[in-house]
Amino acid sequence: EPEVTQTPSHQVTQMGQEVILRCVPISNHLYFYWYRQILGQKVEFLVSFYNNEISEKSEIFDDQFSVERPDGSNFTLKIRSTKLEDSAMYFCASRRGGSSYEQYFGPGTRLTVT
Amino acid sequence: GENVEQHPSTLSVQEGDSAVIKCTYSDSASNYFPWYKQELGKGPQLIIDIRSNVGEKKDQRIAVTLNKTAKHFSLHITETQPEDSAVYFCASIIGLGTSYGKLTFGQGTILTVHP
């Protein structure tokens, strides 16, 4: 069964450094998402991406964040200058589109900013 | 914006008992309600969903009910097994079909099934 994959599983970085989190969505899916979950809190929406552009973003997704689909298979989230409060679990999800509403999540990347 | 509240935060049952988790949502334009199961170290796994034009949906031991008037939906697990132990999240989407599908999640329920 096709699944969303994410790398790395755990990333440790120093405050102020740039990080790139990588995702490979399910191959025939058209909508892509990033969510994050700070320890002990709700899963929060960050951004959705469709047709090679951002379709919606939350107030969390400020100028420090960017997303890209550099080729036909990868979907990346970049944080330009990490802050301590960026420490969280980051989940990628994808959806086929059309009448299919289901979003499928990857296993997540745990980002630790020190 | 949409707000989803989920209760209880923890639920402990004996194997074979039923478990019920409840969620309420705030925006009457919400029209899609998925439930996710998250096991330790894994991402959320979609287990069942319901659209606003349906009142109930069942898949083997799990079922979801929706009360649009009360803005309330519930997950029912019957004949629970130890492998049902996990964190369960409810979620909603406003205006799916006209929006891009941003999920708003509840706080999560830690379900423990004791053998």
Coordinates of C-alpha atoms in Angstrom, one line a residue, chain B residues 27-73:
Chain B
D27 CA -18.2 26.2 12.6
S28 CA -21.5 25.0 11.0
A29 CA -19.7 25.1 7.6
S30 CA -17.6 22.1 8.6
N31 CA -18.6 19.1 6.4
Y32 CA -15.9 16.4 6.7
F33 CA -14.9 14.7 9.9
P34 CA -12.1 12.2 10.0
W35 CA -10.7 10.2 12.9
Y36 CA -7.0 9.3 13.2
K37 CA -5.2 6.8 15.4
Q38 CA -1.6 7.5 16.4
E39 CA 0.6 4.8 17.8
L40 CA 3.9 5.6 19.5
G41 CA 6.5 6.9 17.1
K42 CA 4.2 6.9 14.1
G43 CA 2.2 9.4 12.2
P44 CA -1.6 9.7 12.4
Q45 CA -3.4 6.9 10.6
L46 CA -6.8 7.6 9.1
I47 CA -9.2 5.0 10.5
I48 CA -12.7 6.2 9.6
D49 CA -14.3 9.4 8.3
I50 CA -17.8 10.8 7.8
R51 CA -19.2 13.5 5.6
S52 CA -21.9 15.9 6.7
N53 CA -24.6 14.4 4.5
V54 CA -24.4 11.1 6.5
G55 CA -25.4 10.5 10.1
E56 CA -23.5 7.3 10.9
K57 CA -20.8 5.2 9.3
K58 CA -19.5 1.8 10.5
D59 CA -16.4 -0.2 9.6
Q60 CA -16.2 -3.5 11.5
R61 CA -15.6 -2.7 15.1
I62 CA -15.5 1.1 14.7
A63 CA -18.3 3.5 14.0
V64 CA -18.7 7.3 13.8
T65 CA -21.9 9.2 14.4
L66 CA -22.6 12.8 13.5
N67 CA -25.1 15.2 14.9
K68 CA -25.0 18.4 12.8
T69 CA -27.6 20.2 14.9
A70 CA -25.5 19.8 18.0
K71 CA -22.2 20.1 16.1
H72 CA -21.1 16.9 17.7
F73 CA -19.5 13.7 16.4

